[in-house]
GROMACS .gro file of C-alpha atoms in nm:
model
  140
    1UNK     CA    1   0.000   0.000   0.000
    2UNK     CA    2   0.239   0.256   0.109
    3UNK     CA    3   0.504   0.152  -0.218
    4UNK     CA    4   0.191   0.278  -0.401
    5UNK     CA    5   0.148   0.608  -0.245
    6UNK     CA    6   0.517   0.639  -0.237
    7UNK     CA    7   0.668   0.461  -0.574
    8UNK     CA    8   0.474   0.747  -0.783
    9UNK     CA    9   0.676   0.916  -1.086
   10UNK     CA   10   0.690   1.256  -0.900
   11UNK     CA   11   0.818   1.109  -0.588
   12UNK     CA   12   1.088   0.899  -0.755
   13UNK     CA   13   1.217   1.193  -0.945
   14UNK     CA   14   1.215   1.431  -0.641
   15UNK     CA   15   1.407   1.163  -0.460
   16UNK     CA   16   1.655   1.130  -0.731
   17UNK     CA   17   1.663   1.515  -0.757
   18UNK     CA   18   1.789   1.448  -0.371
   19UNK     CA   19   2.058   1.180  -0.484
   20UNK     CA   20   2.216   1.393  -0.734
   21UNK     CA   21   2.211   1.760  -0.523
   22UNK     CA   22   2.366   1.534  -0.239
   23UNK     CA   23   2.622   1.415  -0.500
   24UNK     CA   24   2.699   1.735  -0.675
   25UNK     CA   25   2.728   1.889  -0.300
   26UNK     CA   26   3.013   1.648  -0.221
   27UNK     CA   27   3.176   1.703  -0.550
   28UNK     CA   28   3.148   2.111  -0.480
   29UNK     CA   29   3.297   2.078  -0.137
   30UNK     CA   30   3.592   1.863  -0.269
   31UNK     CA   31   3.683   2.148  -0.482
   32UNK     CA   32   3.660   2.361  -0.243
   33UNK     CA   33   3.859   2.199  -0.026
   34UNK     CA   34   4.150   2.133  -0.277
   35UNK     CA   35   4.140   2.508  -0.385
   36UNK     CA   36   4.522   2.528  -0.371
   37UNK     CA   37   4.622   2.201  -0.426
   38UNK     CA   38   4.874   2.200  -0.716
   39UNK     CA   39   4.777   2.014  -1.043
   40UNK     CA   40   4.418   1.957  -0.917
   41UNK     CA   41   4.128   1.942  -1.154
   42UNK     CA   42   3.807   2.057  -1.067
   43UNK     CA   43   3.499   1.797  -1.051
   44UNK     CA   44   3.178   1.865  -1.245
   45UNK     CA   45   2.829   1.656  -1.183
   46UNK     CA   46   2.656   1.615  -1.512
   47UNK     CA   47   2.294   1.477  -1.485
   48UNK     CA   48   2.019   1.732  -1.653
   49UNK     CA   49   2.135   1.660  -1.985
   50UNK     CA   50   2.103   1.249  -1.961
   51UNK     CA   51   1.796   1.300  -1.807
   52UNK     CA   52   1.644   1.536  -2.056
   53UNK     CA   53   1.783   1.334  -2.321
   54UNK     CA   54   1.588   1.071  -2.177
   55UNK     CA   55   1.242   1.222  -2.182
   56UNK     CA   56   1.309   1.370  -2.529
   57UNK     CA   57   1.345   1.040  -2.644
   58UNK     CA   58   1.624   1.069  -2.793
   59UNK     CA   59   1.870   0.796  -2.814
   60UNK     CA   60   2.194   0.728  -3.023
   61UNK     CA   61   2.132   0.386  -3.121
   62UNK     CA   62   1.791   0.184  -3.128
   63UNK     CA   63   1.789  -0.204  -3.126
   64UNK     CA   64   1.510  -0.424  -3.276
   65UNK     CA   65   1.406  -0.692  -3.024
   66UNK     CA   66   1.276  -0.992  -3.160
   67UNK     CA   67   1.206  -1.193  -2.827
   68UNK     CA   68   1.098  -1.041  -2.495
   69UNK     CA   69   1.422  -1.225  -2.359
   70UNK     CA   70   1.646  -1.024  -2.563
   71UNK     CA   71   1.827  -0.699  -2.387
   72UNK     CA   72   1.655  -0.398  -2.551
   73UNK     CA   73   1.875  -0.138  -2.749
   74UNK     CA   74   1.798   0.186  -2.702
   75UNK     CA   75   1.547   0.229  -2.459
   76UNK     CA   76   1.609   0.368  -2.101
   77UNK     CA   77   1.379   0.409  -1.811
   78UNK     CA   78   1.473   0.742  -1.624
   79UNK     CA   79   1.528   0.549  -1.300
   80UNK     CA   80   1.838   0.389  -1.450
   81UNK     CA   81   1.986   0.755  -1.492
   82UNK     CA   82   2.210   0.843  -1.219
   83UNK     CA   83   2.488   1.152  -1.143
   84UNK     CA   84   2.810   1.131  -1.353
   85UNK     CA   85   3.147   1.292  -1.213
   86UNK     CA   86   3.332   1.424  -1.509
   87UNK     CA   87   3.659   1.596  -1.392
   88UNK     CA   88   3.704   1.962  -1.615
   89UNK     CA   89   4.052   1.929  -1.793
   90UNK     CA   90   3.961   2.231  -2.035
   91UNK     CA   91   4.000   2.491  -1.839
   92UNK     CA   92   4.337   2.590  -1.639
   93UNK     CA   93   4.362   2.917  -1.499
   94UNK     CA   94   4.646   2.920  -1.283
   95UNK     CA   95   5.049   2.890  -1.322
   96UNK     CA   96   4.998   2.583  -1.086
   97UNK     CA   97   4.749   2.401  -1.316
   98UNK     CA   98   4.457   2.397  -1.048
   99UNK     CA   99   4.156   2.516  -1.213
  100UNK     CA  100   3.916   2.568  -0.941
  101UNK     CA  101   3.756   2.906  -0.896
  102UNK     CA  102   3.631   2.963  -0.556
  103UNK     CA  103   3.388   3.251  -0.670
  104UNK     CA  104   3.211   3.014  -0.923
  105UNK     CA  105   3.233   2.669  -0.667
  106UNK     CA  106   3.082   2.910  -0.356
  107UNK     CA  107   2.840   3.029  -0.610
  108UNK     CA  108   2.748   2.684  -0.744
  109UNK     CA  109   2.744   2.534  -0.355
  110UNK     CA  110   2.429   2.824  -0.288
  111UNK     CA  111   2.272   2.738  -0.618
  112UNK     CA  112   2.290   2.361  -0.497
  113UNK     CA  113   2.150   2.428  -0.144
  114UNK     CA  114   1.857   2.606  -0.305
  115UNK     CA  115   1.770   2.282  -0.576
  116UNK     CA  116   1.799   2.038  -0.248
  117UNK     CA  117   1.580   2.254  -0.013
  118UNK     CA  118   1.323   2.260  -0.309
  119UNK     CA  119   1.293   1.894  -0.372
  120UNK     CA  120   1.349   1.799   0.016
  121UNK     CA  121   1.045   2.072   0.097
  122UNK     CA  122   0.823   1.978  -0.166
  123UNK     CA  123   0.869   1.563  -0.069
  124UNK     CA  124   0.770   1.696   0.252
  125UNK     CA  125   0.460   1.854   0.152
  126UNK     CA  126   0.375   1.504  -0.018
  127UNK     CA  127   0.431   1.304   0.357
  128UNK     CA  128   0.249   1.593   0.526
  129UNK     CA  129  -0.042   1.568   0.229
  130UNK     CA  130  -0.059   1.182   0.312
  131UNK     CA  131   0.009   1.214   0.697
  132UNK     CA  132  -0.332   1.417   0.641
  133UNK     CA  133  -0.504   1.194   0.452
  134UNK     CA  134  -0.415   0.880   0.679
  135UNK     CA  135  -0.552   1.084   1.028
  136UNK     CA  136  -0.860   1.284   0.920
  137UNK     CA  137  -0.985   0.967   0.701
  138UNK     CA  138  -1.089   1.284   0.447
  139UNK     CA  139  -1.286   1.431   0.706
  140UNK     CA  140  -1.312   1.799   0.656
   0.00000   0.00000   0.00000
């Protein structure tokens, strides 16, 4: 019962809206932390882009299955979509090679907080909703 109140489409994204801002926070703070570190390379969290890619429907390569059995080509449910940690080698801004910015990673950290407060408030609301439904009964 409660896997269907809970396993809907909105709540599995917001959760793994949760995943990824708890992801991309630890990434953030890693750069932040190796600020002066010689040679480091800053760490980027890609995710958006898969994801959109994903409800556009559009995929690079699309298989013909002949048999249920068979693996299918091409098609991806957005629960198999997950955070990627691609490390920026393009950009180098300093004699020392490090090429994290502390102005853009404090600025993407309070961009971050803001997309996790959203999600975990709004899953919140959703509990609350349902705490409300399961003690009034949908008395008014």
């Amino acid at each position: 019962m409660f896997e269907r109140l809970t396993g809907t489409a909105t709540f599995n994204l917001l959760g793994k809206g949760l995943d990824v801002a708890a992801k991309r926070h630890a990434v953030i703070s890693n750069n932040i932390a190796n600020v002066n570190t010689p040679l480091f390379k800053r760490q980027i969290v890609t995710f958006e882009d898969e994801m959109a890619r994903v409800f556009d429907g559009k995929v690079d390569i699309v298989g013909r299955r002949e048999d249920d059995r068979h693996i299918p080509i091409g098609t991806t449910d957005y629960m198999e979509i997950g955070p990627t940690t691609v490390k920026d080698r393009i950009h180098i801004m300093r004699n020392d090679k490090n090429n994290v910015d502390i102005d853009v990673e404090m600025s993407d950290l309070a961009k971050n907080t803001m997309t996790y407060q959203v999600h975990a408030n709004r899953i919140a609301q959703m509990f609350s909703q349902l705490n409300d439904v399961i003690s009034r009964g949908g008395r008014q």
